[in-house]
Short mmCIF file of C-alpha atoms and ligand atoms in Angstrom, two decimals:
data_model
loop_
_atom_site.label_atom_id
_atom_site.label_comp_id
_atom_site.label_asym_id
_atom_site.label_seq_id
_atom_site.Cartn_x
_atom_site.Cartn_y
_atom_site.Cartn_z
CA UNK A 1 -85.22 -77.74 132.74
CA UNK A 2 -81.91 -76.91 131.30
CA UNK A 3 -78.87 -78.26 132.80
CA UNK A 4 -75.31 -76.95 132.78
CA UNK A 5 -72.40 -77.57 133.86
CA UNK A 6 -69.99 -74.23 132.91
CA UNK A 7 -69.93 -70.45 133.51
CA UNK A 8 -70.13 -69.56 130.00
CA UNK A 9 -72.80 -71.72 129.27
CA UNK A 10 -74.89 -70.62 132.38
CA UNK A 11 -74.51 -66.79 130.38
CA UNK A 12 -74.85 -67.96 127.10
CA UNK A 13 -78.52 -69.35 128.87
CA UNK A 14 -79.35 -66.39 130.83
CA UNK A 15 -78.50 -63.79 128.24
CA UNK A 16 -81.63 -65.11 126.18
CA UNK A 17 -83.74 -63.30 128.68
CA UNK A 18 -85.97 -60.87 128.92
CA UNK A 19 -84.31 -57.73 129.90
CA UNK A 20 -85.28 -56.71 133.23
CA UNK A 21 -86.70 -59.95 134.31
CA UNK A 22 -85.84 -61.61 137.71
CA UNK A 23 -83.47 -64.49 138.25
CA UNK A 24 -83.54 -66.37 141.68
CA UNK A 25 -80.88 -68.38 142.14
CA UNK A 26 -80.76 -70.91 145.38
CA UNK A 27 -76.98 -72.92 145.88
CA UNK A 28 -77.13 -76.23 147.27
CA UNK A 29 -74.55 -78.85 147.57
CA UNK A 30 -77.14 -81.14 146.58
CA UNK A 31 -79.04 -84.33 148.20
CA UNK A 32 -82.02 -82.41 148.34
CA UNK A 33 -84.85 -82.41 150.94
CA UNK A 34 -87.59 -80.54 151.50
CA UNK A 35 -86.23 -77.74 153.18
CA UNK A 36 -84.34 -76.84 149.68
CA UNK A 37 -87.42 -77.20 147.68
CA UNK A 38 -89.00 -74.48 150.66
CA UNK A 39 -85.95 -71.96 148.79
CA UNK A 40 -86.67 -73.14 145.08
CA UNK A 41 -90.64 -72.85 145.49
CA UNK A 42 -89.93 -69.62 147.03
CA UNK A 43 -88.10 -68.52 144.25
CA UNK A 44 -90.45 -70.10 141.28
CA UNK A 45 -92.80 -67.94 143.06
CA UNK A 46 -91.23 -64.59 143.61
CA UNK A 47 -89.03 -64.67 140.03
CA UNK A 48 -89.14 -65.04 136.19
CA UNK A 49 -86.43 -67.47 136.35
CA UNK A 50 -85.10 -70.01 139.05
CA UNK A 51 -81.22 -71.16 138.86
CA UNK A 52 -80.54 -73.81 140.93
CA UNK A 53 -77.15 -75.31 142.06
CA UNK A 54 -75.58 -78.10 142.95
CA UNK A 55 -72.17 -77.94 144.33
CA UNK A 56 -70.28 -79.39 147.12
CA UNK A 57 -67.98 -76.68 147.63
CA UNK A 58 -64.32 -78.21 149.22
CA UNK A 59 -63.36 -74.87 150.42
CA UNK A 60 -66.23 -75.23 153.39
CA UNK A 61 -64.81 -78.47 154.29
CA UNK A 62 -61.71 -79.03 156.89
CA UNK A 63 -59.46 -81.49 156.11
CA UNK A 64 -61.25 -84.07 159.06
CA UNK A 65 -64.64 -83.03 157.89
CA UNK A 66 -67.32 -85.21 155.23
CA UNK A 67 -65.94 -83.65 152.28
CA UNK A 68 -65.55 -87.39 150.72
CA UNK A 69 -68.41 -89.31 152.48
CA UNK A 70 -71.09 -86.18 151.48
CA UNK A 71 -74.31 -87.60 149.48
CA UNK A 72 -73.87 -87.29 146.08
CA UNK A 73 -77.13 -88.00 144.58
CA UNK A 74 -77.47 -86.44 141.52
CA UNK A 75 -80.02 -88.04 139.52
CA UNK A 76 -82.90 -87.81 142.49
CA UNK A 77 -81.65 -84.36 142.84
CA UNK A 78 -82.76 -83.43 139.24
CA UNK A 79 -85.83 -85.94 138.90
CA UNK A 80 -86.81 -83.74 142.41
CA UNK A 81 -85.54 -80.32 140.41
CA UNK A 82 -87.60 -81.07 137.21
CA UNK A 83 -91.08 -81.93 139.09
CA UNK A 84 -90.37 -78.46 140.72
CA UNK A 85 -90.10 -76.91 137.34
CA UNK A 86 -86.51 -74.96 137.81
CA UNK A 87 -85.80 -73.57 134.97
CA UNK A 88 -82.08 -73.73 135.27
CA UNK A 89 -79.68 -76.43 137.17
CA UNK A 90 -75.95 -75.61 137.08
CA UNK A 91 -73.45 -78.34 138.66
CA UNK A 92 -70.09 -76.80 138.01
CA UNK A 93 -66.94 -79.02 138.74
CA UNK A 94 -64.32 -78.27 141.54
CA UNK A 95 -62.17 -77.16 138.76
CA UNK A 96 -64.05 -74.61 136.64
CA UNK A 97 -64.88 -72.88 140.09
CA UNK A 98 -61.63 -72.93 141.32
CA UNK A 99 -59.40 -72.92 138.34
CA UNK A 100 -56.15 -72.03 139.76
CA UNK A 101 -56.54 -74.64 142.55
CA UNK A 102 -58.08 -73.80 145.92
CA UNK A 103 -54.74 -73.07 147.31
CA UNK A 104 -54.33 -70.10 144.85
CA UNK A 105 -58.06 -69.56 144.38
CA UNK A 106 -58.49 -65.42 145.27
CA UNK A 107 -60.32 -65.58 148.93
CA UNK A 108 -63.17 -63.32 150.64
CA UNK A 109 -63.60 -63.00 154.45
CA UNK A 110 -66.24 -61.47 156.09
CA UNK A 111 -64.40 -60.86 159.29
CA UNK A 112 -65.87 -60.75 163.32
CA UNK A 113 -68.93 -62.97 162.40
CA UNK A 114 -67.31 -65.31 160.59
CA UNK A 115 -64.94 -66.16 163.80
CA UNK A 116 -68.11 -66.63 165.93
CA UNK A 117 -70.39 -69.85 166.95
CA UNK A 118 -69.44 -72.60 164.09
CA UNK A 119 -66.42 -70.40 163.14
CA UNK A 120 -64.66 -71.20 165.98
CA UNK A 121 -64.29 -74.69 165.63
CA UNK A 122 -64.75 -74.80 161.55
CA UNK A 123 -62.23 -72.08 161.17
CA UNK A 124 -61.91 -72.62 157.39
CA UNK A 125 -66.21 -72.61 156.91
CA UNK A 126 -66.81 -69.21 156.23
CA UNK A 127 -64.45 -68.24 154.21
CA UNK A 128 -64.76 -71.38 152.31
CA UNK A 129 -68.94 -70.34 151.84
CA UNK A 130 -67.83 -66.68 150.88
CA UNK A 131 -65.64 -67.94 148.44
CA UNK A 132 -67.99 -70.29 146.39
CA UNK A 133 -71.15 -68.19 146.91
CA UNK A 134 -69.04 -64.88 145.55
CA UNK A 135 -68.10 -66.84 142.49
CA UNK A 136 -71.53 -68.58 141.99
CA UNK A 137 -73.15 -64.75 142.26
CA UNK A 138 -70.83 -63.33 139.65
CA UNK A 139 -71.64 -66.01 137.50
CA UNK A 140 -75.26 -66.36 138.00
CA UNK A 141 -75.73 -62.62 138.72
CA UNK A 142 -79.24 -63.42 140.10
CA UNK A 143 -81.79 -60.43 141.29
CA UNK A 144 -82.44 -62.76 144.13
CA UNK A 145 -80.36 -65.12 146.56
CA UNK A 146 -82.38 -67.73 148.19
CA UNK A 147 -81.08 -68.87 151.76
CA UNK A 148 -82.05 -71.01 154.40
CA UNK A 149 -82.73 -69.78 158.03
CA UNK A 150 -81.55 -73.12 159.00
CA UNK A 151 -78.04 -72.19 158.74
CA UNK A 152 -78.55 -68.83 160.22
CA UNK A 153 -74.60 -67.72 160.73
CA UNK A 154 -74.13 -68.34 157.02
CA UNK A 155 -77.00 -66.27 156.36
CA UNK A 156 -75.65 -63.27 158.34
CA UNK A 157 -72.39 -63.62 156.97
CA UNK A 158 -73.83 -63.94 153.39
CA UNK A 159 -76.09 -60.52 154.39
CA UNK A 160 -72.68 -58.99 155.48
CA UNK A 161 -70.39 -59.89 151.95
CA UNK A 162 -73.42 -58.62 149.85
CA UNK A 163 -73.82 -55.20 151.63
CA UNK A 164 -70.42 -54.56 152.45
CA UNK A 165 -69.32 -55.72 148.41
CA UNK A 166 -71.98 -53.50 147.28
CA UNK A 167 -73.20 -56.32 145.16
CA UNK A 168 -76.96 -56.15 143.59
CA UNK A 169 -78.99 -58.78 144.78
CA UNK A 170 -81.52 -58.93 147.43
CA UNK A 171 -80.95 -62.09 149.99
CA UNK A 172 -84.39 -63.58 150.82
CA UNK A 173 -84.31 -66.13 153.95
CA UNK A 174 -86.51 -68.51 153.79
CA UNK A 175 -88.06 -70.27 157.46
CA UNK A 176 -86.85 -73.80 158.75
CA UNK A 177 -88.43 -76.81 157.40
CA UNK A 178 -88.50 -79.42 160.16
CA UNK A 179 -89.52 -83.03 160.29
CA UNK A 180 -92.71 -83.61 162.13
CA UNK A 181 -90.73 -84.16 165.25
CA UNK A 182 -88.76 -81.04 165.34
CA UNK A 183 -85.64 -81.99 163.90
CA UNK A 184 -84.54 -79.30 161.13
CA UNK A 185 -83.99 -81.24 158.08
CA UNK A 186 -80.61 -81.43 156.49
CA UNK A 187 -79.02 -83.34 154.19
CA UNK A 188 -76.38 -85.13 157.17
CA UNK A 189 -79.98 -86.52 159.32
CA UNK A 190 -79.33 -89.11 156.32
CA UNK A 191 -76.11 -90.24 158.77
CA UNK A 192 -77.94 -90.76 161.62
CA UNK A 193 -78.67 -94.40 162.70
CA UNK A 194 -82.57 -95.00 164.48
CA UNK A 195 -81.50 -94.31 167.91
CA UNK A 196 -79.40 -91.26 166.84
CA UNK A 197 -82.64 -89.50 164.68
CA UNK A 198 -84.30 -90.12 168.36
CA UNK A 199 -81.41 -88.60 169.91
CA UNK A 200 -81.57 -85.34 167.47
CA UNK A 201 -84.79 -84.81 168.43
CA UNK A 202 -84.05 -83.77 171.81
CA UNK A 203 -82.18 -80.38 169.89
CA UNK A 204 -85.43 -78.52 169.08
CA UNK A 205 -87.17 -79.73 171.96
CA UNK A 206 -84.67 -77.97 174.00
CA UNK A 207 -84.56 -74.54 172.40
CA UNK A 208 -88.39 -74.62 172.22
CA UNK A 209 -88.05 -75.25 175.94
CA UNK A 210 -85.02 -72.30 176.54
CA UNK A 211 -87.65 -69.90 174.42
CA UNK A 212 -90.34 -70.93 176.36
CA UNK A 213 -87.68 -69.78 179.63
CA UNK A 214 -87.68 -66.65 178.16
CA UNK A 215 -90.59 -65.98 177.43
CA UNK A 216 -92.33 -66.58 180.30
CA UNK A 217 -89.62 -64.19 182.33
CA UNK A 218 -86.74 -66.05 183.02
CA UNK A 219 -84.86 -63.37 181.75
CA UNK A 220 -81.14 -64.96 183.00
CA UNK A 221 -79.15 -66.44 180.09
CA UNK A 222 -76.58 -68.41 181.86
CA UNK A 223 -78.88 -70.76 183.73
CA UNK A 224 -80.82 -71.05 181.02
CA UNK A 225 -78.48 -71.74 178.77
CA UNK A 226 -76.83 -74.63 181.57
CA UNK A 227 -80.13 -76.45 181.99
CA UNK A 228 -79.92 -76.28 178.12
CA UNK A 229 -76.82 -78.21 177.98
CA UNK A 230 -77.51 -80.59 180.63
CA UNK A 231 -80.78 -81.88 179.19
CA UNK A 232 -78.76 -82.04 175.52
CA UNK A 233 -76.35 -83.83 176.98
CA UNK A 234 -78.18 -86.21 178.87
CA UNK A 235 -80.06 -86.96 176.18
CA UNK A 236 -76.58 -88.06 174.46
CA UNK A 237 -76.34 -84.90 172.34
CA UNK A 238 -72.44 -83.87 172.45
CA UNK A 239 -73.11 -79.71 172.20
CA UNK A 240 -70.30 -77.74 170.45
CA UNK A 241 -71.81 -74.61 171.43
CA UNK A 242 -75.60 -73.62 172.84
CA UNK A 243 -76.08 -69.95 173.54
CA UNK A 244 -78.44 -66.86 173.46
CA UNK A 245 -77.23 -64.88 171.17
CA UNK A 246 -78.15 -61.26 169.43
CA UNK A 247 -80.41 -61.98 166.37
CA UNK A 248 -78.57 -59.42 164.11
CA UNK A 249 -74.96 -59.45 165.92
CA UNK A 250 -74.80 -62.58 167.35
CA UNK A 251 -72.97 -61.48 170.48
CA UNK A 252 -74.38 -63.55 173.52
CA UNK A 253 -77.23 -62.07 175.26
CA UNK A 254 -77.09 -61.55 178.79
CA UNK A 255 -80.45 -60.85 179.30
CA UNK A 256 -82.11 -62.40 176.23
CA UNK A 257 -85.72 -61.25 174.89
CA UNK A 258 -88.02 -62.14 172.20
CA UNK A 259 -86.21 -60.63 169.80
CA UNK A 260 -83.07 -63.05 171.05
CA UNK A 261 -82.02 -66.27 169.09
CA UNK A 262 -80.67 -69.41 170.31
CA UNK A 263 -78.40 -71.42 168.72
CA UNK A 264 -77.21 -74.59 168.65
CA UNK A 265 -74.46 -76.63 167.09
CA UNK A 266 -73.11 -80.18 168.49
CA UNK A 267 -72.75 -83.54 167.46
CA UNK A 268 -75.31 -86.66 167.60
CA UNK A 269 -72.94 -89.95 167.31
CA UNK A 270 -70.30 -88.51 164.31
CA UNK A 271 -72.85 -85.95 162.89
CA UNK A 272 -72.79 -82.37 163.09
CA UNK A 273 -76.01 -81.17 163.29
CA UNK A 274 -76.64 -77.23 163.80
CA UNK A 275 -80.05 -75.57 164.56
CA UNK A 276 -81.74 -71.69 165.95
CA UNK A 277 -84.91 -70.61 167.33
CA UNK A 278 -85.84 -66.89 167.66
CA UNK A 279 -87.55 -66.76 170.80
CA UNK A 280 -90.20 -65.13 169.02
CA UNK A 281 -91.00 -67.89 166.98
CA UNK A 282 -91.45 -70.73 169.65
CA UNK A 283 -95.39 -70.56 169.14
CA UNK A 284 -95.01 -71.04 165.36
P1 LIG B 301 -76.90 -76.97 151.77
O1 LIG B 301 -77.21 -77.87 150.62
O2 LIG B 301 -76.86 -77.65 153.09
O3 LIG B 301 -75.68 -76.09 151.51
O4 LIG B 301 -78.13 -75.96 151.86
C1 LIG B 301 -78.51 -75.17 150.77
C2 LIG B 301 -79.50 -74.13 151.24
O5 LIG B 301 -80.67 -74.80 151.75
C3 LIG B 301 -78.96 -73.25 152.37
O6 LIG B 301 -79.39 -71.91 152.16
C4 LIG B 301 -79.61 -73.86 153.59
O7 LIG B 301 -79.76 -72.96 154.65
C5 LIG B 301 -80.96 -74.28 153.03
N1 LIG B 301 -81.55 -75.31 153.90
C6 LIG B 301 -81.01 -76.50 154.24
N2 LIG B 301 -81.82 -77.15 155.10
C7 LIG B 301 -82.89 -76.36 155.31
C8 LIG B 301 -84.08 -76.46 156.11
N3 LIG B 301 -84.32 -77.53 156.88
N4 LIG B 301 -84.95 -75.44 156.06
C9 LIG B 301 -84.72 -74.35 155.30
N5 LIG B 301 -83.63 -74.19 154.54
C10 LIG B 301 -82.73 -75.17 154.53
#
């Protein structure tokens, strides 16, 4: 596994490949779990090479967000990275990403869906994802991009930059790895206390319970979507948003389907925890 930490570097690596062969690349910002290692298997599977990186991007952080208190565990993150056999790790620092400091730093938005669900109250988020993952695509300039289905809005917005840039890679979204209770795993659950993991399991309970609504023909959204909120909050979940929403727009469905997602973002104690369930998938 090679590991590196600059742009040039990263090329001077890749450009020892075979010419036509097909680089996956997965970004992270690190403290690893298995739902990453779902993305980098995927990718050791579908391509020649695998880049893998490791970057806590600031621009994705507001200014009362984790930015500071985010795991940094580097060394388990490799040990994890080598037993996978990636071929390539690249940790970059804040400044060789962003060297004319972030203020300056050129900026992408993907307008409309980037304003929507988390972008409403993480107004900076998007903007701050479409600026690292541009930068980390020019530089890796993999065949394929490797993204979670966990964070669903990032991967429509990602979808969105790539078509509407032009730029040639295909994005590949990988399912949700959960714990065995439900809860999708993410690198915050490591914030939760006991009582607070018990808490967050009450989030996929409830959208396997609003699919199930659906499903079996409750076909109204809004009383769906209030039971929803009162058995989250109950439960001590504080929700940010829970809706039925479009799976390719997400505009709120009024009269959701199977084809329908729900999603859900809130708060268990001081963590921000986000999670989706196509209606679809509720027997999975
Ligand atoms: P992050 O390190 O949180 O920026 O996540 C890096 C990538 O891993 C993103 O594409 C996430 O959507 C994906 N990811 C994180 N958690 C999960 C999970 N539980 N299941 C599937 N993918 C995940």
């Amino acid at each position: 596994m090679k590991m590196v930490t600059t742009a040039a570097e990263l090329r001077s690596v890749l450009a020892g490949l075979a010419k036509g062969s097909t680089i996956g690349f997965v970004p992270t910002m690190g403290a690893l779990h298995e739902g990453h290692l779902a993305l980098v298997r995927q990718s050791l599977q579908q391509c020649d090479t695998t880049v893998v990186s490791i970057f806590v991007n600031p621009t994705q952080f507001g200014p009362n967000e984790d930015f500071d208190r985010y795991p940094r565990v580097l060394e388990a993150d490799l040990a994890l990275l080598k037993t996978e056999k990636v071929d390539v790790v690249f940790t970059p620092s804040v400044a060789s990403l962003y060297p004319k400091g972030i203020a300056n730093a050129t900026r992408i938005e993907v307008p409309k869906l980037s304003k929507k669900l988390c972008g409403k109250t993480r107004k900076h988020f998007f903007r701050g994802v479409a600026m690292v993952v541009m930068r980390l695509l020019s530089i890796v300039r993999p065949t394929q991009l490797f993204l979670g289905e966990k964070d669903f809005q990032q991967c429509r917005v990602l979808q969105t930059l790539v078509n509407d840039l032009f730029l040639p890679v295909s994005v590949e979204i990988v399912p949700i790895v959960r714990e065995q209770d439900g809860l999708a795993m993410s690198s915050r659950n490591r914030y939760l206390s006991q009582v607070e993991r018990e808490t967050a399991a009450q989030i996929y309970a409830t959208l396997v319970w609003m699919a199930q609504e659906v499903l079996s023909g409750n076909l109204a959204a809004g009383p769906i979507t209030t039971a929803g909120k009162m058995r989250l909050s109950s439960a001590g979940v504080v929700v940010d948003y829970l809706a039925i929403v479009s799976d390719k727009t997400l505009n709120p469905c009024a009269h959701p389907t199977a084809e329908s997602r729900i999603v859900f973002a809130g708060y268990v104690g001081k963590t921000r925890l986000i999670d989706n369930l196509k209606v679809a998938h509720v027997s999975r």
